[in-house]
Amino acid sequence: AGERSPSPGTDSKVPRVQLDGGPVVNSCAEIEPSRTKLDAMIDRTAKQFGVERALVRAVIAAESAYDARAVSRVGAVGLMQLMPATAADYGVSGSDALFDPETNVKTGVRHLKRLLDKYRNDYGRVIMAYNAGEGVVDRTNSNVTYAETLDYTEAVIGHYRSNGGIQPTE
């Protein structure tokens, strides 16, 4: 616990707290759960939607390195780096909601599940579609040539294998 005080230039309606002499942050909103709590939440969510936890953890590691506040140069948000338009397909409106780790992971896992169903558990195609979009994967007949997507796919597969994943990833 610490001293509550609004920081200059912030909304004074948002409770602020200084933790052990550290920076002043929005209470609750900017305090991230521990890695242990994140892993437990990821495992629960993966099980709930029938998605292999090793895949979910691999996507999170490659997308955000477990940083719930990550924002990409193109506007993808949170742990699973979801685009607000993609999240809207799952009933999540506004990028602010995507900074909540539980909302972000639940939405990202639901998206992975839909891709797994669409591509009949072809992990390689699912990973490419998660990064480049389904349209690109479908238009190129899974022959995506974007260097970023190819590098991303290799990174996710590497994380997937290190998390114990055993499914084929061709």
PDB file of C-alpha atoms in Angstrom:
ATOM      1  CA  ALA A   1       0.000   0.000   0.000  1.00  0.00           C
ATOM      2  CA  GLY A   2       1.107   3.506  -0.466  1.00  0.00           C
ATOM      3  CA  GLU A   3       0.152   7.103  -0.808  1.00  0.00           C
ATOM      4  CA  ARG A   4      -2.717   7.983  -3.168  1.00  0.00           C
ATOM      5  CA  SER A   5      -2.166  11.055  -5.266  1.00  0.00           C
ATOM      6  CA  PRO A   6      -3.074  12.151  -8.744  1.00  0.00           C
ATOM      7  CA  SER A   7      -0.116  12.549 -11.060  1.00  0.00           C
ATOM      8  CA  PRO A   8       0.123  15.669 -13.175  1.00  0.00           C
ATOM      9  CA  GLY A   9      -1.767  15.243 -16.435  1.00  0.00           C
ATOM     10  CA  THR A  10      -3.845  12.282 -15.260  1.00  0.00           C
ATOM     11  CA  ASP A  11      -7.550  11.886 -14.664  1.00  0.00           C
ATOM     12  CA  SER A  12      -7.962  12.619 -10.967  1.00  0.00           C
ATOM     13  CA  LYS A  13     -11.026  10.309 -10.882  1.00  0.00           C
ATOM     14  CA  VAL A  14      -8.783   7.265 -11.358  1.00  0.00           C
ATOM     15  CA  PRO A  15      -7.323   6.146  -8.019  1.00  0.00           C
ATOM     16  CA  ARG A  16      -3.532   6.414  -8.098  1.00  0.00           C
ATOM     17  CA  VAL A  17      -1.153   4.640  -5.772  1.00  0.00           C
ATOM     18  CA  GLN A  18       2.593   4.700  -5.213  1.00  0.00           C
ATOM     19  CA  LEU A  19       4.000   1.269  -4.480  1.00  0.00           C
ATOM     20  CA  ASP A  20       7.007   1.036  -2.174  1.00  0.00           C
ATOM     21  CA  GLY A  21       8.615   4.231  -3.412  1.00  0.00           C
ATOM     22  CA  GLY A  22       8.168   3.195  -7.069  1.00  0.00           C
ATOM     23  CA  PRO A  23       6.299   5.030  -9.786  1.00  0.00           C
ATOM     24  CA  VAL A  24       2.750   6.217  -9.268  1.00  0.00           C
ATOM     25  CA  VAL A  25       0.378   3.949 -11.211  1.00  0.00           C
ATOM     26  CA  ASN A  26      -3.358   3.530 -11.689  1.00  0.00           C
ATOM     27  CA  SER A  27      -4.412   1.264  -8.855  1.00  0.00           C
ATOM     28  CA  CYS A  28      -5.505  -2.157 -10.154  1.00  0.00           C
ATOM     29  CA  ALA A  29      -5.496  -1.144 -13.832  1.00  0.00           C
ATOM     30  CA  GLU A  30      -1.715  -0.981 -14.187  1.00  0.00           C
ATOM     31  CA  ILE A  31      -0.758  -3.691 -11.704  1.00  0.00           C
ATOM     32  CA  GLU A  32      -0.166  -6.870 -13.674  1.00  0.00           C
ATOM     33  CA  PRO A  33      -0.838 -10.298 -12.227  1.00  0.00           C
ATOM     34  CA  SER A  34       2.164 -12.453 -11.440  1.00  0.00           C
ATOM     35  CA  ARG A  35       3.449 -14.908 -14.026  1.00  0.00           C
ATOM     36  CA  THR A  36       2.153 -17.743 -11.832  1.00  0.00           C
ATOM     37  CA  LYS A  37      -1.353 -16.265 -11.840  1.00  0.00           C
ATOM     38  CA  LEU A  38      -1.161 -15.616 -15.587  1.00  0.00           C
ATOM     39  CA  ASP A  39      -0.080 -19.194 -16.275  1.00  0.00           C
ATOM     40  CA  ALA A  40      -2.940 -20.565 -14.149  1.00  0.00           C
ATOM     41  CA  MET A  41      -5.433 -18.303 -15.950  1.00  0.00           C
ATOM     42  CA  ILE A  42      -4.007 -19.312 -19.348  1.00  0.00           C
ATOM     43  CA  ASP A  43      -4.274 -22.999 -18.455  1.00  0.00           C
ATOM     44  CA  ARG A  44      -7.897 -22.620 -17.264  1.00  0.00           C
ATOM     45  CA  THR A  45      -8.901 -20.689 -20.357  1.00  0.00           C
ATOM     46  CA  ALA A  46      -7.155 -23.080 -22.739  1.00  0.00           C
ATOM     47  CA  LYS A  47      -8.900 -26.025 -21.093  1.00  0.00           C
ATOM     48  CA  GLN A  48     -12.267 -24.240 -21.151  1.00  0.00           C
ATOM     49  CA  PHE A  49     -12.082 -23.749 -24.926  1.00  0.00           C
ATOM     50  CA  GLY A  50     -10.276 -26.979 -25.804  1.00  0.00           C
ATOM     51  CA  VAL A  51      -7.071 -25.361 -27.032  1.00  0.00           C
ATOM     52  CA  GLU A  52      -3.702 -26.840 -26.151  1.00  0.00           C
ATOM     53  CA  ARG A  53      -2.107 -24.726 -23.421  1.00  0.00           C
ATOM     54  CA  ALA A  54       1.322 -25.051 -25.054  1.00  0.00           C
ATOM     55  CA  LEU A  55      -0.058 -23.264 -28.131  1.00  0.00           C
ATOM     56  CA  VAL A  56      -1.624 -20.458 -26.102  1.00  0.00           C
ATOM     57  CA  ARG A  57       1.568 -19.938 -24.114  1.00  0.00           C
ATOM     58  CA  ALA A  58       3.616 -19.973 -27.334  1.00  0.00           C
ATOM     59  CA  VAL A  59       1.443 -17.313 -28.957  1.00  0.00           C
ATOM     60  CA  ILE A  60       1.653 -15.108 -25.853  1.00  0.00           C
ATOM     61  CA  ALA A  61       5.426 -15.516 -25.634  1.00  0.00           C
ATOM     62  CA  ALA A  62       5.896 -14.591 -29.297  1.00  0.00           C
ATOM     63  CA  GLU A  63       3.283 -11.836 -29.370  1.00  0.00           C
ATOM     64  CA  SER A  64       3.943  -9.888 -26.171  1.00  0.00           C
ATOM     65  CA  ALA A  65       6.570 -11.723 -24.097  1.00  0.00           C
ATOM     66  CA  TYR A  66       3.856 -11.823 -21.395  1.00  0.00           C
ATOM     67  CA  ASP A  67       3.482  -8.015 -21.303  1.00  0.00           C
ATOM     68  CA  ALA A  68      -0.227  -7.300 -20.727  1.00  0.00           C
ATOM     69  CA  ARG A  69       0.305  -3.646 -21.683  1.00  0.00           C
ATOM     70  CA  ALA A  70       1.997  -4.342 -25.018  1.00  0.00           C
ATOM     71  CA  VAL A  71       0.778  -2.386 -28.045  1.00  0.00           C
ATOM     72  CA  SER A  72       2.156  -3.097 -31.509  1.00  0.00           C
ATOM     73  CA  ARG A  73       2.948  -0.505 -34.164  1.00  0.00           C
ATOM     74  CA  VAL A  74      -0.260  -1.535 -35.973  1.00  0.00           C
ATOM     75  CA  GLY A  75      -2.474  -1.329 -32.880  1.00  0.00           C
ATOM     76  CA  ALA A  76      -2.600  -4.930 -31.637  1.00  0.00           C
ATOM     77  CA  VAL A  77      -3.145  -4.946 -27.873  1.00  0.00           C
ATOM     78  CA  GLY A  78      -2.245  -6.954 -24.788  1.00  0.00           C
ATOM     79  CA  LEU A  79      -0.891 -10.406 -24.063  1.00  0.00           C
ATOM     80  CA  MET A  80      -2.193 -12.024 -27.242  1.00  0.00           C
ATOM     81  CA  GLN A  81      -1.801  -8.859 -29.339  1.00  0.00           C
ATOM     82  CA  LEU A  82      -5.367  -8.736 -30.573  1.00  0.00           C
ATOM     83  CA  MET A  83      -6.546  -6.181 -33.077  1.00  0.00           C
ATOM     84  CA  PRO A  84      -9.614  -4.347 -31.765  1.00  0.00           C
ATOM     85  CA  ALA A  85     -11.553  -5.342 -34.920  1.00  0.00           C
ATOM     86  CA  THR A  86     -10.810  -9.024 -34.288  1.00  0.00           C
ATOM     87  CA  ALA A  87     -11.820  -8.680 -30.635  1.00  0.00           C
ATOM     88  CA  ALA A  88     -15.085  -7.048 -31.723  1.00  0.00           C
ATOM     89  CA  ASP A  89     -15.926 -10.293 -33.567  1.00  0.00           C
ATOM     90  CA  TYR A  90     -15.997 -11.914 -30.110  1.00  0.00           C
ATOM     91  CA  GLY A  91     -18.042  -9.188 -28.428  1.00  0.00           C
ATOM     92  CA  VAL A  92     -15.150  -7.208 -26.954  1.00  0.00           C
ATOM     93  CA  SER A  93     -15.482  -3.550 -27.809  1.00  0.00           C
ATOM     94  CA  GLY A  94     -12.753  -1.001 -27.350  1.00  0.00           C
ATOM     95  CA  SER A  95      -9.059  -1.562 -26.957  1.00  0.00           C
ATOM     96  CA  ASP A  96      -9.205  -0.646 -23.249  1.00  0.00           C
ATOM     97  CA  ALA A  97     -10.914  -3.972 -22.491  1.00  0.00           C
ATOM     98  CA  LEU A  98      -8.047  -5.798 -24.195  1.00  0.00           C
ATOM     99  CA  PHE A  99      -5.577  -4.589 -21.580  1.00  0.00           C
ATOM    100  CA  ASP A 100      -7.371  -6.784 -19.035  1.00  0.00           C
ATOM    101  CA  PRO A 101      -5.321 -10.031 -19.129  1.00  0.00           C
ATOM    102  CA  GLU A 102      -8.333 -12.282 -18.608  1.00  0.00           C
ATOM    103  CA  THR A 103     -10.405 -10.613 -21.325  1.00  0.00           C
ATOM    104  CA  ASN A 104      -7.438 -10.611 -23.690  1.00  0.00           C
ATOM    105  CA  VAL A 105      -6.550 -14.266 -23.168  1.00  0.00           C
ATOM    106  CA  LYS A 106     -10.156 -15.428 -23.329  1.00  0.00           C
ATOM    107  CA  THR A 107     -10.687 -13.537 -26.584  1.00  0.00           C
ATOM    108  CA  GLY A 108      -7.390 -14.717 -28.067  1.00  0.00           C
ATOM    109  CA  VAL A 109      -8.048 -18.343 -27.131  1.00  0.00           C
ATOM    110  CA  ARG A 110     -11.526 -18.175 -28.648  1.00  0.00           C
ATOM    111  CA  HIS A 111      -9.927 -16.840 -31.833  1.00  0.00           C
ATOM    112  CA  LEU A 112      -7.324 -19.627 -31.819  1.00  0.00           C
ATOM    113  CA  LYS A 113     -10.093 -22.200 -31.332  1.00  0.00           C
ATOM    114  CA  ARG A 114     -11.997 -20.838 -34.318  1.00  0.00           C
ATOM    115  CA  LEU A 115      -8.827 -20.954 -36.437  1.00  0.00           C
ATOM    116  CA  LEU A 116      -8.065 -24.493 -35.260  1.00  0.00           C
ATOM    117  CA  ASP A 117     -11.576 -25.555 -36.284  1.00  0.00           C
ATOM    118  CA  LYS A 118     -11.370 -23.759 -39.632  1.00  0.00           C
ATOM    119  CA  TYR A 119      -7.945 -25.169 -40.516  1.00  0.00           C
ATOM    120  CA  ARG A 120      -8.643 -28.623 -39.030  1.00  0.00           C
ATOM    121  CA  ASN A 121      -5.935 -28.390 -36.354  1.00  0.00           C
ATOM    122  CA  ASP A 122      -3.214 -27.522 -38.885  1.00  0.00           C
ATOM    123  CA  TYR A 123      -1.050 -25.608 -36.422  1.00  0.00           C
ATOM    124  CA  GLY A 124       1.193 -24.091 -39.098  1.00  0.00           C
ATOM    125  CA  ARG A 125      -1.770 -22.563 -40.928  1.00  0.00           C
ATOM    126  CA  VAL A 126      -3.381 -21.479 -37.642  1.00  0.00           C
ATOM    127  CA  ILE A 127      -0.226 -19.685 -36.521  1.00  0.00           C
ATOM    128  CA  MET A 128       0.173 -17.965 -39.911  1.00  0.00           C
ATOM    129  CA  ALA A 129      -3.499 -16.919 -39.894  1.00  0.00           C
ATOM    130  CA  TYR A 130      -3.206 -15.593 -36.343  1.00  0.00           C
ATOM    131  CA  ASN A 131      -0.395 -13.315 -37.524  1.00  0.00           C
ATOM    132  CA  ALA A 132      -1.160 -12.412 -41.141  1.00  0.00           C
ATOM    133  CA  GLY A 133      -4.910 -12.935 -41.154  1.00  0.00           C
ATOM    134  CA  GLU A 134      -7.100 -15.637 -42.609  1.00  0.00           C
ATOM    135  CA  GLY A 135      -7.519 -13.788 -45.891  1.00  0.00           C
ATOM    136  CA  VAL A 136      -3.797 -13.957 -46.602  1.00  0.00           C
ATOM    137  CA  VAL A 137      -3.589 -17.651 -45.716  1.00  0.00           C
ATOM    138  CA  ASP A 138      -6.640 -18.455 -47.827  1.00  0.00           C
ATOM    139  CA  ARG A 139      -5.619 -16.311 -50.842  1.00  0.00           C
ATOM    140  CA  THR A 140      -2.115 -17.786 -50.946  1.00  0.00           C
ATOM    141  CA  ASN A 141      -3.269 -21.358 -50.326  1.00  0.00           C
ATOM    142  CA  SER A 142      -1.125 -21.319 -47.159  1.00  0.00           C
ATOM    143  CA  ASN A 143       1.979 -20.206 -49.078  1.00  0.00           C
ATOM    144  CA  VAL A 144       2.451 -17.002 -47.110  1.00  0.00           C
ATOM    145  CA  THR A 145       5.702 -15.312 -48.114  1.00  0.00           C
ATOM    146  CA  TYR A 146       5.733 -12.367 -45.705  1.00  0.00           C
ATOM    147  CA  ALA A 147       9.074 -12.485 -43.908  1.00  0.00           C
ATOM    148  CA  GLU A 148       7.454 -11.216 -40.700  1.00  0.00           C
ATOM    149  CA  THR A 149       4.862 -14.005 -40.746  1.00  0.00           C
ATOM    150  CA  LEU A 150       7.440 -16.688 -41.540  1.00  0.00           C
ATOM    151  CA  ASP A 151       9.694 -15.475 -38.707  1.00  0.00           C
ATOM    152  CA  TYR A 152       6.700 -15.254 -36.380  1.00  0.00           C
ATOM    153  CA  THR A 153       5.559 -18.769 -37.263  1.00  0.00           C
ATOM    154  CA  GLU A 154       9.031 -20.157 -36.535  1.00  0.00           C
ATOM    155  CA  ALA A 155       9.142 -18.276 -33.218  1.00  0.00           C
ATOM    156  CA  VAL A 156       5.731 -19.571 -32.137  1.00  0.00           C
ATOM    157  CA  ILE A 157       6.654 -23.127 -33.102  1.00  0.00           C
ATOM    158  CA  GLY A 158       9.889 -22.813 -31.114  1.00  0.00           C
ATOM    159  CA  HIS A 159       7.989 -21.593 -28.055  1.00  0.00           C
ATOM    160  CA  TYR A 160       5.345 -24.272 -28.625  1.00  0.00           C
ATOM    161  CA  ARG A 161       7.943 -27.051 -28.606  1.00  0.00           C
ATOM    162  CA  SER A 162       9.665 -25.617 -25.509  1.00  0.00           C
ATOM    163  CA  ASN A 163       6.278 -25.595 -23.740  1.00  0.00           C
ATOM    164  CA  GLY A 164       5.834 -29.308 -24.431  1.00  0.00           C
ATOM    165  CA  GLY A 165       3.734 -29.065 -27.589  1.00  0.00           C
ATOM    166  CA  ILE A 166       3.772 -32.217 -29.693  1.00  0.00           C
ATOM    167  CA  GLN A 167       1.276 -31.599 -32.513  1.00  0.00           C
ATOM    168  CA  PRO A 168       2.606 -31.460 -36.086  1.00  0.00           C
ATOM    169  CA  THR A 169       3.327 -27.874 -37.150  1.00  0.00           C
ATOM    170  CA  GLU A 170       4.145 -28.212 -40.866  1.00  0.00           C
TER     171      GLU A 170
END
